[in-house]
Amino acid sequence: RYLLEQDFPGMRIGPEPTTDSFIAVMYGDSEGSIPGNALVVDPKKPFRKLSRFGNAFLNRFMCSQLPNQVLKSISIIDSPGILSGEKQRISRGYDFCQVLQWFAERVDRIILLFDAHKLDISDEFSEAIKSFRGQDDKIRVVLNKADQVDTQQLMRVYGALMWSLGKVINTPEVLRVYIGSFWAHPLRNTENRRLFEAEAQDLFKDIQSLPQKAAVRKLNDLIKRARLAKVHAYIISYLKKEMPSVFGKENKKKELISRLPEIYIQLQREYHISAGDFPEVKKMQELLETCDFTKFHSLKPKLIEAVDNMLANKIASLMSLIRQEESNMPTEMVHGGAFDGTMAGPFGHGYGEGAKEGADEDEWVVAKDKPAYDEIFYTLSPINGKISGISAKKEMVTSKLPNSVLGKIWKLADCDGDGMLDDEEFALAKHLIKIKLDGYELPGTLPSHLVPPSHRKPLQTVE
């Protein structure tokens, strides 16, 4: 709702988990909704494989279509809310985690939403997060309603959230958490406004980069599936080879299933395969229980060779083709909705702040603090209206900024490059130090509005 800036069919928002269905929010010429059973038989939609989850799921699945600019670039899957306790898990009527896993394998980004007041990860939410195993690079976390607590509470909330996530997501890397208030209402607590704006901007950039990377991600998925298929072939052919031709098939099958972890290690050594390419042992054992090992196929070296050839040679040429295509096409970005509100105008991110302050003013922005800077300048014994680099350094190092930063400030402030600073250049250096100490980034080159008046080139007029 926040990203689209409009309601969509089937949307319900409340303090409790309100969404009771999986809703695919997609672009359409007119506003409307399509129920799940009709959706999975539509050849133009990518949901046909979801029919295997049965009617209980399809009754809880729908597509909302609306003519929204944002949805021209991305589609959004809104999943049901998750409550604590057993009741919901028992009464769903379909395998919730399996459905999540199906979507997780096909999407570009997974966003987990937490409220600043409700950080507990219920059993079902924990199971849901675990179903994203193997897709950790796609996960982002949003800590919403962060304006409802003060700074001290927010630090505690953030720490508690990271601790809770660390218990559920077993990766050494820390997940990226975006903190903010993602709705169009006034902030309850404005002391962290700058933080919320920067975080929202980072989240927007992350989402906006998705259309550009779509082709590479599809190729990445193809490589991942090819590697899994290859490993699967090794496992299946090994089990087939070990089966007796006449008697004791059932006992041998049980023995092979129990020995699966050892078989994995043996295949790793024999074919030099990474342990991370193998399917989960427990899940594989469950699936093998219902299979007839005698019907498995033997290994076909020619097919394995074809896969190896594809991974080694064909994929590389495909990658270069994708890069070539991307360079020839205009950069695809997500537009519309909340994304347009932060792009231009005085309310764009960082407008009028840091090095951009004073960009739309006639007067030199440094002038208002120049009298205070001049007092310091004349204590540094200027000669012919200028101070040397040594004198300037003595004053500049009092800021405690590292030499690498001060060196960049010196380069920006020494407008005429004579190795000395006049009173205006010195005031500019002090202004740039203030910008850095206030937590803003320094510009790569000096913006025209920061150039001291005496160093500005006169405008050429043509008669």
CSV table of C-alpha atoms in Angstrom, one decimal:
chain,number,residue,atom,x,y,z
A,1,ARG,CA,0.0,0.0,0.0
A,2,TYR,CA,2.9,2.3,0.9
A,3,LEU,CA,4.8,1.6,-2.4
A,4,LEU,CA,1.8,1.7,-4.7
A,5,GLU,CA,0.1,4.7,-3.0
A,6,GLN,CA,-3.3,3.3,-3.7
A,7,ASP,CA,-5.6,0.5,-2.5
A,8,PHE,CA,-5.7,-2.8,-4.5
A,9,PRO,CA,-8.6,-5.3,-4.7
A,10,GLY,CA,-8.6,-7.7,-1.7
A,11,MET,CA,-6.4,-5.4,0.4
A,12,ARG,CA,-7.2,-5.2,4.2
A,13,ILE,CA,-4.9,-3.4,6.6
A,14,GLY,CA,-5.1,-3.5,10.4
A,15,PRO,CA,-3.0,-3.9,13.5
A,16,GLU,CA,-3.6,-7.7,13.5
A,17,PRO,CA,-2.5,-10.0,10.7
A,18,THR,CA,-5.4,-9.2,8.3
A,19,THR,CA,-4.4,-10.8,5.0
A,20,ASP,CA,-5.8,-14.3,4.9
A,21,SER,CA,-4.8,-15.1,1.3
A,22,PHE,CA,-1.8,-15.0,-1.0
A,23,ILE,CA,-2.4,-12.0,-3.2
A,24,ALA,CA,-0.4,-11.5,-6.4
A,25,VAL,CA,-0.5,-7.7,-7.1
A,26,MET,CA,0.2,-7.3,-10.8
A,27,TYR,CA,-0.3,-4.7,-13.6
A,28,GLY,CA,-3.5,-4.7,-15.5
A,29,ASP,CA,-5.3,-2.2,-17.9
A,30,SER,CA,-8.3,-2.2,-15.6
A,31,GLU,CA,-8.8,-2.8,-11.8
A,32,GLY,CA,-10.1,-6.2,-10.9
A,33,SER,CA,-9.3,-9.6,-9.3
A,34,ILE,CA,-8.9,-13.2,-10.5
A,35,PRO,CA,-9.6,-16.1,-8.1
A,36,GLY,CA,-6.9,-18.8,-7.7
A,37,ASN,CA,-8.6,-21.7,-9.6
A,38,ALA,CA,-8.9,-19.5,-12.7
A,39,LEU,CA,-5.4,-18.0,-12.2
A,40,VAL,CA,-3.5,-21.4,-12.3
A,41,VAL,CA,-5.1,-22.3,-15.7
A,42,ASP,CA,-4.2,-18.9,-17.3
A,43,PRO,CA,-1.2,-19.6,-19.7
A,44,LYS,CA,-0.2,-15.9,-19.6
A,45,LYS,CA,0.4,-16.0,-15.8
A,46,PRO,CA,3.4,-17.8,-14.2
A,47,PHE,CA,1.3,-19.7,-11.6
A,48,ARG,CA,0.3,-22.9,-13.4
A,49,LYS,CA,2.5,-25.1,-11.2
A,50,LEU,CA,0.7,-24.0,-8.0
A,51,SER,CA,-2.3,-26.2,-8.9
A,52,ARG,CA,-0.5,-29.1,-7.1
A,53,PHE,CA,-1.2,-27.5,-3.7
A,54,GLY,CA,-4.9,-28.2,-4.2
A,55,ASN,CA,-8.2,-26.4,-3.6
A,56,ALA,CA,-7.6,-25.5,0.0
A,57,PHE,CA,-4.7,-23.3,-1.2
A,58,LEU,CA,-6.3,-22.1,-4.5
A,59,ASN,CA,-9.3,-20.8,-2.5
A,60,ARG,CA,-6.8,-18.7,-0.6
A,61,PHE,CA,-5.0,-17.4,-3.7
A,62,MET,CA,-5.9,-14.5,-5.9
A,63,CYS,CA,-4.5,-11.9,-8.3
A,64,SER,CA,-5.2,-8.2,-7.9
A,65,GLN,CA,-4.7,-6.3,-11.1
A,66,LEU,CA,-4.6,-2.5,-11.4
A,67,PRO,CA,-3.1,0.2,-13.7
A,68,ASN,CA,-0.4,1.4,-11.4
A,69,GLN,CA,3.0,2.6,-12.8
A,70,VAL,CA,5.0,0.7,-10.1
A,71,LEU,CA,3.5,-2.6,-11.3
A,72,LYS,CA,4.8,-2.1,-14.8
A,73,SER,CA,8.3,-3.0,-13.5
A,74,ILE,CA,7.6,-5.3,-10.5
A,75,SER,CA,4.9,-7.6,-9.3
A,76,ILE,CA,4.3,-8.1,-5.5
A,77,ILE,CA,3.2,-11.3,-3.7
A,78,ASP,CA,1.5,-10.4,-0.4
A,79,SER,CA,1.4,-13.4,1.9
A,80,PRO,CA,-1.0,-14.1,4.7
A,81,GLY,CA,-0.3,-12.7,8.1
A,82,ILE,CA,1.1,-15.0,10.8
A,83,LEU,CA,-0.3,-15.3,14.3
A,84,SER,CA,1.3,-17.1,17.2
A,85,GLY,CA,0.0,-20.5,18.4
A,86,GLU,CA,-1.0,-23.8,16.9
A,87,LYS,CA,-4.6,-23.1,15.7
A,88,GLN,CA,-3.6,-21.3,12.5
A,89,ARG,CA,-1.1,-23.9,11.4
A,90,ILE,CA,-3.6,-26.8,11.9
A,91,SER,CA,-6.5,-25.1,10.2
A,92,ARG,CA,-4.8,-23.8,7.0
A,93,GLY,CA,-5.6,-27.0,5.0
A,94,TYR,CA,-2.5,-26.7,2.8
A,95,ASP,CA,1.3,-26.8,3.4
A,96,PHE,CA,2.0,-23.1,4.0
A,97,CYS,CA,5.8,-23.5,4.1
A,98,GLN,CA,5.8,-25.5,0.8
A,99,VAL,CA,3.9,-22.7,-0.9
A,100,LEU,CA,6.3,-20.1,0.6
A,101,GLN,CA,9.3,-22.2,-0.7
A,102,TRP,CA,7.7,-22.3,-4.2
A,103,PHE,CA,7.5,-18.5,-4.3
A,104,ALA,CA,10.9,-18.0,-2.7
A,105,GLU,CA,12.6,-20.0,-5.5
A,106,ARG,CA,11.1,-17.7,-8.1
A,107,VAL,CA,11.1,-14.2,-6.7
A,108,ASP,CA,13.9,-11.6,-6.8
A,109,ARG,CA,13.4,-10.2,-3.2
A,110,ILE,CA,11.9,-11.5,0.0
A,111,ILE,CA,10.9,-8.8,2.6
A,112,LEU,CA,10.1,-9.9,6.2
A,113,LEU,CA,8.0,-7.3,8.0
A,114,PHE,CA,8.3,-6.7,11.7
A,115,ASP,CA,6.6,-4.1,13.9
A,116,ALA,CA,8.6,-2.2,16.5
A,117,HIS,CA,6.0,-3.4,19.1
A,118,LYS,CA,5.8,-7.0,18.0
A,119,LEU,CA,9.2,-8.6,17.6
A,120,ASP,CA,8.3,-12.2,18.7
A,121,ILE,CA,8.9,-14.8,16.1
A,122,SER,CA,6.2,-17.4,16.4
A,123,ASP,CA,6.7,-21.1,15.7
A,124,GLU,CA,5.0,-20.7,12.3
A,125,PHE,CA,6.9,-17.6,11.4
A,126,SER,CA,10.1,-19.4,12.3
A,127,GLU,CA,9.1,-22.4,10.1
A,128,ALA,CA,8.2,-19.9,7.3
A,129,ILE,CA,11.7,-18.3,7.5
A,130,LYS,CA,13.4,-21.7,7.5
A,131,SER,CA,11.5,-22.5,4.3
A,132,PHE,CA,13.6,-19.7,2.6
A,133,ARG,CA,16.8,-21.7,3.3
A,134,GLY,CA,19.1,-21.4,0.3
A,135,GLN,CA,17.5,-18.1,-0.7
A,136,ASP,CA,19.3,-16.0,2.1
A,137,ASP,CA,20.7,-13.6,-0.4
A,138,LYS,CA,17.2,-12.5,-1.4
A,139,ILE,CA,16.0,-11.7,2.2
A,140,ARG,CA,15.6,-8.2,3.5
A,141,VAL,CA,14.0,-7.2,6.8
A,142,VAL,CA,11.9,-4.1,7.4
A,143,LEU,CA,11.4,-2.9,11.0
A,144,ASN,CA,8.2,-0.9,10.6
A,145,LYS,CA,6.4,1.7,12.9
A,146,ALA,CA,9.8,2.7,14.3
A,147,ASP,CA,8.5,6.3,14.8
A,148,GLN,CA,6.3,5.0,17.6
A,149,VAL,CA,9.3,4.6,20.0
A,150,ASP,CA,12.0,7.0,21.0
A,151,THR,CA,15.7,6.7,20.1
A,152,GLN,CA,16.7,4.7,23.3
A,153,GLN,CA,13.8,2.3,22.8
A,154,LEU,CA,14.6,1.9,19.1
A,155,MET,CA,18.1,0.8,19.8
A,156,ARG,CA,16.8,-1.8,22.2
A,157,VAL,CA,14.2,-2.9,19.7
A,158,TYR,CA,16.8,-3.2,16.9
A,159,GLY,CA,19.1,-5.3,19.2
A,160,ALA,CA,16.2,-7.6,20.2
A,161,LEU,CA,15.2,-8.1,16.6
A,162,MET,CA,18.8,-9.0,15.5
A,163,TRP,CA,19.0,-11.4,18.4
A,164,SER,CA,15.7,-13.1,17.5
A,165,LEU,CA,16.6,-13.4,13.8
A,166,GLY,CA,20.0,-14.8,14.7
A,167,LYS,CA,18.2,-17.7,16.4
A,168,VAL,CA,16.2,-18.5,13.3
A,169,ILE,CA,18.4,-17.7,10.3
A,170,ASN,CA,21.6,-19.7,10.6
A,171,THR,CA,24.0,-17.7,8.6
A,172,PRO,CA,27.2,-15.9,9.8
A,173,GLU,CA,26.2,-12.8,7.7
A,174,VAL,CA,24.0,-10.2,9.3
A,175,LEU,CA,20.7,-9.5,7.5
A,176,ARG,CA,20.1,-6.0,6.2
A,177,VAL,CA,17.4,-4.4,8.3
A,178,TYR,CA,15.6,-1.2,7.0
A,179,ILE,CA,14.2,0.9,9.8
A,180,GLY,CA,11.3,3.3,9.2
A,181,SER,CA,7.7,4.2,9.2
A,182,PHE,CA,6.3,2.9,6.0
A,183,TRP,CA,2.9,4.6,5.8
A,184,ALA,CA,1.8,8.1,4.6
A,185,HIS,CA,0.9,9.4,8.1
A,186,PRO,CA,2.7,12.0,10.2
A,187,LEU,CA,5.6,10.7,12.2
A,188,ARG,CA,4.8,10.2,15.9
A,189,ASN,CA,8.4,10.7,16.9
A,190,THR,CA,10.5,13.0,14.7
A,191,GLU,CA,13.9,12.7,16.3
A,192,ASN,CA,15.0,9.9,13.9
A,193,ARG,CA,13.5,11.5,10.8
A,194,ARG,CA,16.8,11.7,8.9
A,195,LEU,CA,17.5,8.0,9.7
A,196,PHE,CA,14.1,6.9,8.4
A,197,GLU,CA,14.6,8.9,5.2
A,198,ALA,CA,18.0,7.4,4.5
A,199,GLU,CA,16.7,3.9,5.3
A,200,ALA,CA,13.7,4.3,3.0
A,201,GLN,CA,16.0,5.6,0.2
A,202,ASP,CA,18.2,2.5,0.6
A,203,LEU,CA,15.2,0.2,0.4
A,204,PHE,CA,13.9,2.0,-2.7
A,205,LYS,CA,17.3,1.7,-4.4
A,206,ASP,CA,17.4,-2.0,-3.6
A,207,ILE,CA,13.9,-2.5,-5.1
A,208,GLN,CA,14.6,-0.3,-8.1
A,209,SER,CA,17.7,-2.3,-9.0
A,210,LEU,CA,15.6,-5.5,-9.4
A,211,PRO,CA,14.4,-5.0,-13.0
A,212,GLN,CA,18.0,-4.5,-14.2
A,213,LYS,CA,19.2,-7.7,-12.6
A,214,ALA,CA,16.2,-9.9,-13.7
A,215,ALA,CA,18.0,-11.5,-16.6
A,216,VAL,CA,21.2,-12.3,-14.6
A,217,ARG,CA,19.0,-13.7,-11.7
A,218,LYS,CA,17.2,-16.1,-14.2
A,219,LEU,CA,20.6,-17.2,-15.5
A,220,ASN,CA,21.8,-17.7,-11.9
A,221,ASP,CA,18.7,-19.9,-11.2
A,222,LEU,CA,19.4,-21.9,-14.3
A,223,ILE,CA,23.0,-22.6,-13.2
A,224,LYS,CA,21.8,-23.5,-9.7
A,225,ARG,CA,19.2,-26.0,-11.1
A,226,ALA,CA,21.7,-27.5,-13.5
A,227,ARG,CA,24.1,-28.2,-10.7
A,228,LEU,CA,21.3,-29.7,-8.5
A,229,ALA,CA,20.1,-31.9,-11.4
A,230,LYS,CA,23.6,-33.2,-11.9
A,231,VAL,CA,24.0,-34.1,-8.2
A,232,HIS,CA,20.5,-35.7,-8.3
A,233,ALA,CA,21.6,-37.9,-11.2
A,234,TYR,CA,24.7,-39.1,-9.3
A,235,ILE,CA,22.6,-39.9,-6.2
A,236,ILE,CA,19.8,-41.8,-8.2
A,237,SER,CA,22.3,-43.7,-10.3
A,238,TYR,CA,24.3,-44.8,-7.2
A,239,LEU,CA,21.1,-46.1,-5.5
A,240,LYS,CA,20.1,-48.0,-8.7
A,241,LYS,CA,23.6,-49.6,-9.0
A,242,GLU,CA,23.5,-50.8,-5.4
A,243,MET,CA,20.1,-52.5,-5.6
A,244,PRO,CA,20.2,-56.3,-5.9
A,245,SER,CA,18.7,-57.8,-9.1
A,246,VAL,CA,16.4,-60.4,-7.5
A,247,PHE,CA,16.1,-60.8,-3.7
A,248,GLY,CA,16.2,-58.5,-0.6
A,249,LYS,CA,15.2,-55.4,-2.5
A,250,GLU,CA,13.2,-53.9,0.4
A,251,ASN,CA,15.8,-54.5,3.0
A,252,LYS,CA,18.5,-53.0,0.7
A,253,LYS,CA,16.3,-49.9,0.1
A,254,LYS,CA,16.0,-49.3,3.9
A,255,GLU,CA,19.7,-49.7,4.3
A,256,LEU,CA,20.6,-47.3,1.5
A,257,ILE,CA,18.1,-44.7,2.9
A,258,SER,CA,19.7,-44.9,6.4
A,259,ARG,CA,23.2,-44.7,4.8
A,260,LEU,CA,22.4,-41.6,2.7
A,261,PRO,CA,24.7,-39.2,4.7
A,262,GLU,CA,27.6,-41.7,4.0
A,263,ILE,CA,26.6,-41.9,0.3
A,264,TYR,CA,26.7,-38.1,0.1
A,265,ILE,CA,30.3,-38.1,1.4
A,266,GLN,CA,31.4,-40.9,-0.9
A,267,LEU,CA,29.9,-39.0,-4.0
A,268,GLN,CA,31.5,-35.8,-2.9
A,269,ARG,CA,35.0,-37.4,-2.9
A,270,GLU,CA,34.4,-39.4,-6.1
A,271,TYR,CA,33.1,-36.6,-8.3
A,272,HIS,CA,34.7,-33.6,-6.4
A,273,ILE,CA,31.3,-32.0,-5.6
A,274,SER,CA,30.8,-29.3,-2.9
A,275,ALA,CA,28.7,-30.4,0.1
A,276,GLY,CA,26.4,-27.4,-0.5
A,277,ASP,CA,25.2,-28.8,-3.8
A,278,PHE,CA,23.5,-31.8,-2.2
A,279,PRO,CA,19.8,-31.8,-1.2
A,280,GLU,CA,18.9,-31.8,2.5
A,281,VAL,CA,19.4,-35.4,3.8
A,282,LYS,CA,16.2,-35.6,5.9
A,283,LYS,CA,14.0,-34.4,3.1
A,284,MET,CA,15.6,-36.7,0.6
A,285,GLN,CA,15.2,-39.7,2.9
A,286,GLU,CA,11.5,-38.9,3.2
A,287,LEU,CA,11.0,-38.6,-0.5
A,288,LEU,CA,13.0,-41.9,-1.2
A,289,GLU,CA,10.7,-43.9,1.1
A,290,THR,CA,7.9,-43.8,-1.5
A,291,CYS,CA,10.2,-44.6,-4.5
A,292,ASP,CA,10.9,-47.8,-6.3
A,293,PHE,CA,14.7,-47.9,-6.7
A,294,THR,CA,14.6,-50.5,-9.4
A,295,LYS,CA,12.9,-48.0,-11.7
A,296,PHE,CA,15.7,-45.5,-11.3
A,297,HIS,CA,17.9,-44.8,-14.4
A,298,SER,CA,21.6,-45.6,-14.6
A,299,LEU,CA,24.1,-42.7,-15.0
A,300,LYS,CA,24.4,-41.4,-18.6
A,301,PRO,CA,27.9,-39.9,-18.9
A,302,LYS,CA,27.1,-38.1,-22.2
A,303,LEU,CA,24.3,-36.1,-20.5
A,304,ILE,CA,26.6,-35.2,-17.6
A,305,GLU,CA,29.2,-34.1,-20.1
A,306,ALA,CA,26.6,-31.9,-21.9
A,307,VAL,CA,25.8,-30.2,-18.6
A,308,ASP,CA,29.5,-29.6,-17.8
A,309,ASN,CA,30.0,-28.2,-21.2
A,310,MET,CA,27.0,-25.8,-20.8
A,311,LEU,CA,28.3,-24.6,-17.4
A,312,ALA,CA,31.9,-24.2,-18.6
A,313,ASN,CA,31.3,-22.6,-22.0
A,314,LYS,CA,27.7,-21.7,-23.0
A,315,ILE,CA,26.9,-19.8,-19.8
A,316,ALA,CA,30.0,-17.5,-20.3
A,317,SER,CA,28.8,-16.5,-23.8
A,318,LEU,CA,25.3,-16.0,-22.5
A,319,MET,CA,26.6,-13.7,-19.7
A,320,SER,CA,28.5,-11.5,-22.3
A,321,LEU,CA,25.3,-11.3,-24.4
A,322,ILE,CA,23.3,-10.2,-21.4
A,323,ARG,CA,25.9,-7.5,-20.6
A,324,GLN,CA,25.9,-6.3,-24.2
A,325,GLU,CA,22.1,-6.2,-24.2
A,326,GLU,CA,22.0,-4.2,-20.9
A,327,SER,CA,24.5,-1.7,-22.2
A,328,ASN,CA,22.5,-1.0,-25.3
A,329,MET,CA,19.2,-0.7,-23.5
A,330,PRO,CA,18.1,2.3,-21.3
A,331,THR,CA,18.4,1.7,-17.5
A,332,GLU,CA,15.1,0.2,-16.4
A,333,MET,CA,13.9,1.6,-13.0
A,334,VAL,CA,10.8,1.3,-11.0
A,335,HIS,CA,8.7,4.5,-11.3
A,336,GLY,CA,5.4,5.7,-9.8
A,337,GLY,CA,3.9,5.5,-6.3
A,338,ALA,CA,6.2,6.2,-3.4
A,339,PHE,CA,9.3,5.9,-5.7
A,340,ASP,CA,8.5,9.2,-7.4
A,341,GLY,CA,8.2,11.2,-4.2
A,342,THR,CA,11.9,10.8,-3.4
A,343,MET,CA,13.4,11.5,-6.8
A,344,ALA,CA,13.1,15.2,-7.4
A,345,GLY,CA,12.1,18.6,-6.0
A,346,PRO,CA,12.9,20.0,-2.5
A,347,PHE,CA,11.7,16.8,-0.8
A,348,GLY,CA,14.1,14.5,-2.6
A,349,HIS,CA,16.5,12.7,-0.4
A,350,GLY,CA,19.4,14.9,0.8
A,351,TYR,CA,18.0,18.1,-0.9
A,352,GLY,CA,19.3,21.2,0.9
A,353,GLU,CA,21.4,19.1,3.2
A,354,GLY,CA,25.2,18.7,3.6
A,355,ALA,CA,27.1,19.8,0.4
A,356,LYS,CA,23.7,20.5,-1.3
A,357,GLU,CA,22.8,23.2,1.2
A,358,GLY,CA,22.5,26.6,-0.4
A,359,ALA,CA,22.3,25.2,-4.0
A,360,ASP,CA,19.2,27.3,-4.8
A,361,GLU,CA,20.2,30.5,-2.9
A,362,ASP,CA,21.8,33.6,-4.5
A,363,GLU,CA,24.1,34.3,-1.6
A,364,TRP,CA,27.2,32.1,-0.9
A,365,VAL,CA,26.1,29.7,1.8
A,366,VAL,CA,29.5,29.9,3.6
A,367,ALA,CA,29.0,33.7,4.1
A,368,LYS,CA,26.7,33.4,7.1
A,369,ASP,CA,29.5,31.7,9.2
A,370,LYS,CA,32.4,33.5,7.6
A,371,PRO,CA,32.9,36.2,10.4
A,372,ALA,CA,33.6,33.4,12.9
A,373,TYR,CA,36.0,31.7,10.4
A,374,ASP,CA,37.7,35.0,9.7
A,375,GLU,CA,38.6,35.4,13.4
A,376,ILE,CA,40.4,32.0,13.3
A,377,PHE,CA,42.0,32.9,9.9
A,378,TYR,CA,43.7,36.1,11.3
A,379,THR,CA,45.1,34.2,14.3
A,380,LEU,CA,47.1,32.0,11.9
A,381,SER,CA,49.3,35.0,10.8
A,382,PRO,CA,48.4,35.3,7.0
A,383,ILE,CA,51.0,36.7,4.7
A,384,ASN,CA,49.7,38.8,1.8
A,385,GLY,CA,46.2,37.7,2.7
A,386,LYS,CA,47.0,33.9,2.6
A,387,ILE,CA,48.0,31.2,5.1
A,388,SER,CA,50.4,28.4,4.3
A,389,GLY,CA,49.5,24.7,4.2
A,390,ILE,CA,51.3,24.2,7.5
A,391,SER,CA,49.3,26.9,9.3
A,392,ALA,CA,46.0,25.5,7.8
A,393,LYS,CA,46.9,22.0,8.9
A,394,LYS,CA,47.4,23.0,12.5
A,395,GLU,CA,43.8,24.4,12.6
A,396,MET,CA,42.2,21.6,10.4
A,397,VAL,CA,43.5,18.7,12.5
A,398,THR,CA,41.7,20.1,15.6
A,399,SER,CA,38.5,18.6,13.9
A,400,LYS,CA,40.0,15.1,14.6
A,401,LEU,CA,39.0,14.0,11.1
A,402,PRO,CA,41.5,11.5,9.5
A,403,ASN,CA,44.2,12.8,7.2
A,404,SER,CA,42.6,11.1,4.2
A,405,VAL,CA,39.4,13.2,4.7
A,406,LEU,CA,41.3,16.4,5.5
A,407,GLY,CA,43.4,15.9,2.4
A,408,LYS,CA,40.2,15.7,0.3
A,409,ILE,CA,38.9,18.9,2.0
A,410,TRP,CA,42.2,20.7,1.2
A,411,LYS,CA,41.9,19.7,-2.4
A,412,LEU,CA,38.4,21.0,-2.7
A,413,ALA,CA,39.1,24.2,-0.8
A,414,ASP,CA,42.3,25.2,-2.6
A,415,CYS,CA,40.4,26.5,-5.6
A,416,ASP,CA,43.4,28.0,-7.4
A,417,GLY,CA,45.7,25.2,-6.5
A,418,ASP,CA,48.5,27.4,-5.2
A,419,GLY,CA,49.1,25.4,-2.0
A,420,MET,CA,47.8,28.3,0.2
A,421,LEU,CA,44.4,29.4,1.4
A,422,ASP,CA,42.9,33.0,1.3
A,423,ASP,CA,40.1,33.9,3.8
A,424,GLU,CA,37.4,32.7,1.5
A,425,GLU,CA,39.1,29.3,0.8
A,426,PHE,CA,39.8,28.9,4.5
A,427,ALA,CA,36.1,29.6,5.3
A,428,LEU,CA,35.2,27.0,2.6
A,429,ALA,CA,37.6,24.4,4.2
A,430,LYS,CA,35.9,25.0,7.6
A,431,HIS,CA,32.4,24.7,6.0
A,432,LEU,CA,33.4,21.3,4.4
A,433,ILE,CA,34.8,20.1,7.8
A,434,LYS,CA,31.4,21.0,9.4
A,435,ILE,CA,29.6,19.1,6.6
A,436,LYS,CA,31.6,16.0,7.4
A,437,LEU,CA,31.3,16.3,11.2
A,438,ASP,CA,27.5,16.6,10.7
A,439,GLY,CA,27.5,13.1,9.2
A,440,TYR,CA,27.2,14.0,5.5
A,441,GLU,CA,29.4,12.9,2.6
A,442,LEU,CA,31.8,15.2,0.8
A,443,PRO,CA,31.2,16.0,-2.9
A,444,GLY,CA,33.6,14.4,-5.4
A,445,THR,CA,34.1,17.8,-7.1
A,446,LEU,CA,33.3,21.2,-5.7
A,447,PRO,CA,29.7,22.2,-6.6
A,448,SER,CA,29.3,25.6,-8.3
A,449,HIS,CA,27.3,27.1,-5.4
A,450,LEU,CA,30.2,26.4,-3.0
A,451,VAL,CA,32.9,28.1,-5.1
A,452,PRO,CA,34.0,31.3,-3.3
A,453,PRO,CA,32.8,34.5,-5.0
A,454,SER,CA,36.3,35.8,-5.7
A,455,HIS,CA,37.2,32.5,-7.5
A,456,ARG,CA,34.1,32.4,-9.7
A,457,LYS,CA,34.8,32.9,-13.4
A,458,PRO,CA,33.0,36.0,-14.8
A,459,LEU,CA,30.1,35.2,-17.2
A,460,GLN,CA,31.0,35.8,-20.9
A,461,THR,CA,28.5,38.0,-22.7
A,462,VAL,CA,28.2,38.1,-26.4
A,463,GLU,CA,27.3,41.4,-28.1
